[in-house]
Coordinates of C-alpha atoms in Angstrom, one line a residue:
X1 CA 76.1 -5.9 13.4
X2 CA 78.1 -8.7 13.8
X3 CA 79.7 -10.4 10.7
X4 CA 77.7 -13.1 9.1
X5 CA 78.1 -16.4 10.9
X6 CA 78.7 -19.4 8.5
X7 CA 76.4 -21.9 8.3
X8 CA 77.1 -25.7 6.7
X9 CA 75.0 -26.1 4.1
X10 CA 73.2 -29.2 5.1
X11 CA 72.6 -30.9 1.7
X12 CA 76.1 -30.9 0.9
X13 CA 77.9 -31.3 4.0
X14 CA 77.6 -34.7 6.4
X15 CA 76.4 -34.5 10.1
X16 CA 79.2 -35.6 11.1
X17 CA 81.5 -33.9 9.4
X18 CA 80.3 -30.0 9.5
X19 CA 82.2 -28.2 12.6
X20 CA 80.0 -25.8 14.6
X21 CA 79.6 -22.3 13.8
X22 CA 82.5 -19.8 14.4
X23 CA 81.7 -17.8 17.1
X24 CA 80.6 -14.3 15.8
X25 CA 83.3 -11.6 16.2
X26 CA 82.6 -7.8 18.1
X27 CA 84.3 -6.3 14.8
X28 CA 82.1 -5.9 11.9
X29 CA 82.5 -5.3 8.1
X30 CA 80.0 -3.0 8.2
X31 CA 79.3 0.3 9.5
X32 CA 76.7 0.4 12.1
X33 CA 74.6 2.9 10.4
X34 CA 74.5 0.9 6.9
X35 CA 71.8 -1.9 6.6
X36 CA 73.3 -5.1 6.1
X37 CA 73.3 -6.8 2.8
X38 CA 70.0 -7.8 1.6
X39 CA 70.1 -11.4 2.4
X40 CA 70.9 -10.7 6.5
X41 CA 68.7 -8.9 8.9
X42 CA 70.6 -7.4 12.1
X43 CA 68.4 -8.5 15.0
X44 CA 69.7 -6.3 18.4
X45 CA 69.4 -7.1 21.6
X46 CA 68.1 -5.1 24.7
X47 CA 71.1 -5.1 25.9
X48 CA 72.6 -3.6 22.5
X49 CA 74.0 -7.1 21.3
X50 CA 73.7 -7.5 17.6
X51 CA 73.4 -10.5 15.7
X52 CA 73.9 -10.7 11.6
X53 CA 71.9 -13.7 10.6
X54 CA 70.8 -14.7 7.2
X55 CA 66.9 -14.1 6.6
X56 CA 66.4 -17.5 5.3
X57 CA 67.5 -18.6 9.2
X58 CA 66.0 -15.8 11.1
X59 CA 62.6 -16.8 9.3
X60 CA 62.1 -19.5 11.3
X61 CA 60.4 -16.4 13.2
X62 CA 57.4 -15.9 12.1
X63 CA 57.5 -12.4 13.6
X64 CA 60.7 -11.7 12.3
X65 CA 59.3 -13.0 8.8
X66 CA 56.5 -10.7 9.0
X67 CA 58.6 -7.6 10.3
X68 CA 60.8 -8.4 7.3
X69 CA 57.3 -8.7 4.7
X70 CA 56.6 -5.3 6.4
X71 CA 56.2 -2.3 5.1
X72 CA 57.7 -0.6 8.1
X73 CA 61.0 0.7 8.7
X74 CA 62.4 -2.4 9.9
X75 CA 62.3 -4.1 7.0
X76 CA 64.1 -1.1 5.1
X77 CA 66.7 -1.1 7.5
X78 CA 66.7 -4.7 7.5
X79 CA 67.5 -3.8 11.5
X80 CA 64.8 -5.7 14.0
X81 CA 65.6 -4.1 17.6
X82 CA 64.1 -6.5 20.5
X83 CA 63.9 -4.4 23.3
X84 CA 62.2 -7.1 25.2
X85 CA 65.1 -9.9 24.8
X86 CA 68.5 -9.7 26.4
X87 CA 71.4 -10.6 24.3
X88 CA 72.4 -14.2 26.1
X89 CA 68.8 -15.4 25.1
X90 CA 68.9 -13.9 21.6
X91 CA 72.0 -16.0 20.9
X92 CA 70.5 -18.8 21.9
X93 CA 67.5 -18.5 20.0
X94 CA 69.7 -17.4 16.5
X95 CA 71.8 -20.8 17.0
X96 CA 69.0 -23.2 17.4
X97 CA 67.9 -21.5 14.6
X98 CA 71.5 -22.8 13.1
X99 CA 70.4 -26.5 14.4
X100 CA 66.7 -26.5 13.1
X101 CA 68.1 -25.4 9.3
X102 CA 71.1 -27.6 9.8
X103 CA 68.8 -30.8 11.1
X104 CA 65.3 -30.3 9.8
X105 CA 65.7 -33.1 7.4
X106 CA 67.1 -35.7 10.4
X107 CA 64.8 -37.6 12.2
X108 CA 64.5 -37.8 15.9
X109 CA 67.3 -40.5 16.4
X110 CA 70.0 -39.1 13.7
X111 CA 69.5 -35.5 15.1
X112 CA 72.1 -34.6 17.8
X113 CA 70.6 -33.0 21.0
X114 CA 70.1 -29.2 21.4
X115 CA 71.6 -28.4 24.6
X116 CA 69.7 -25.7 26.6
X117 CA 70.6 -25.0 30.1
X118 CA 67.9 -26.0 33.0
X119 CA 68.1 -21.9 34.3
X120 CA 67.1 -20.7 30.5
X121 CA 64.5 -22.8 29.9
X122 CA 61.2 -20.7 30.6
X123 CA 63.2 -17.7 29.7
X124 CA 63.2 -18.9 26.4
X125 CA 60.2 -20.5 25.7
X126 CA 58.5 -17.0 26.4
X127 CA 61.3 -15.6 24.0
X128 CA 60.2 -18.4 21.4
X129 CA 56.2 -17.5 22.2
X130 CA 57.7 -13.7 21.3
X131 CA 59.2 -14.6 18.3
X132 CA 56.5 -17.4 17.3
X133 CA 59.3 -19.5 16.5

């Protein structure tokens, strides 16, 4: 998996002054067998892109909160594969998770617009059905 990717935390840091997340990096500080730390789950693309994201983010999925509650293997490994969900949709999905933790607390007015391009649009709102996000 990718290394973590740093989040703002929202309560401490103003809208206006937290810079967007770092773009996540191809080298890792962990092995790719090893699970990642208990507080990130490594979701992986179809196309074998992997994404480190904190479990209090990637919950925003209700199926990836349930995997995670699971007693299967996923949630030992802490490893979700997505076999249906290429890797340029899964990184969109995993940063508006970013926004919705970053913004939840905003109203409609103070909360800067999620850009999603026109040609992803119903590719990701099946993606977002998928994940019941």
């Amino acid at each position: 998996c990718h290394p973590p990717i740093s989040m703002p935390d929202p309560a401490t840091t103003p809208a206006s002054a937290a810079a967007p997340p770092p773009a996540a990096s191809s080298a890792s500080p962990y092995p790719a067998s090893a699970p990642p730390p208990d507080e990130y789950v490594c979701l992986v693309s179809s196309d074998n892109f992997s994404f480190l994201v904190p479990v209090a983010i990637a919950s925003t999925s209700r199926f990836i909160e349930a995997t995670l509650a699971s007693g299967f293997s996923e949630a030992q490994s802490r490893r979700v594969p997505l076999p249906e969900i290429p890797g340029r949709l899964l990184e969109k999905v995993v940063e508006y998770w970013g926004y919705h933790a970053r913004y939840r607390h905003m109203t409609g007015t103070e909360r800067p617009e999620f850009e999603i391009e026109p040609e992803m649009a119903v590719e990701l709102l099946m993606v977002s059905n998928f994940l019941d996000t």
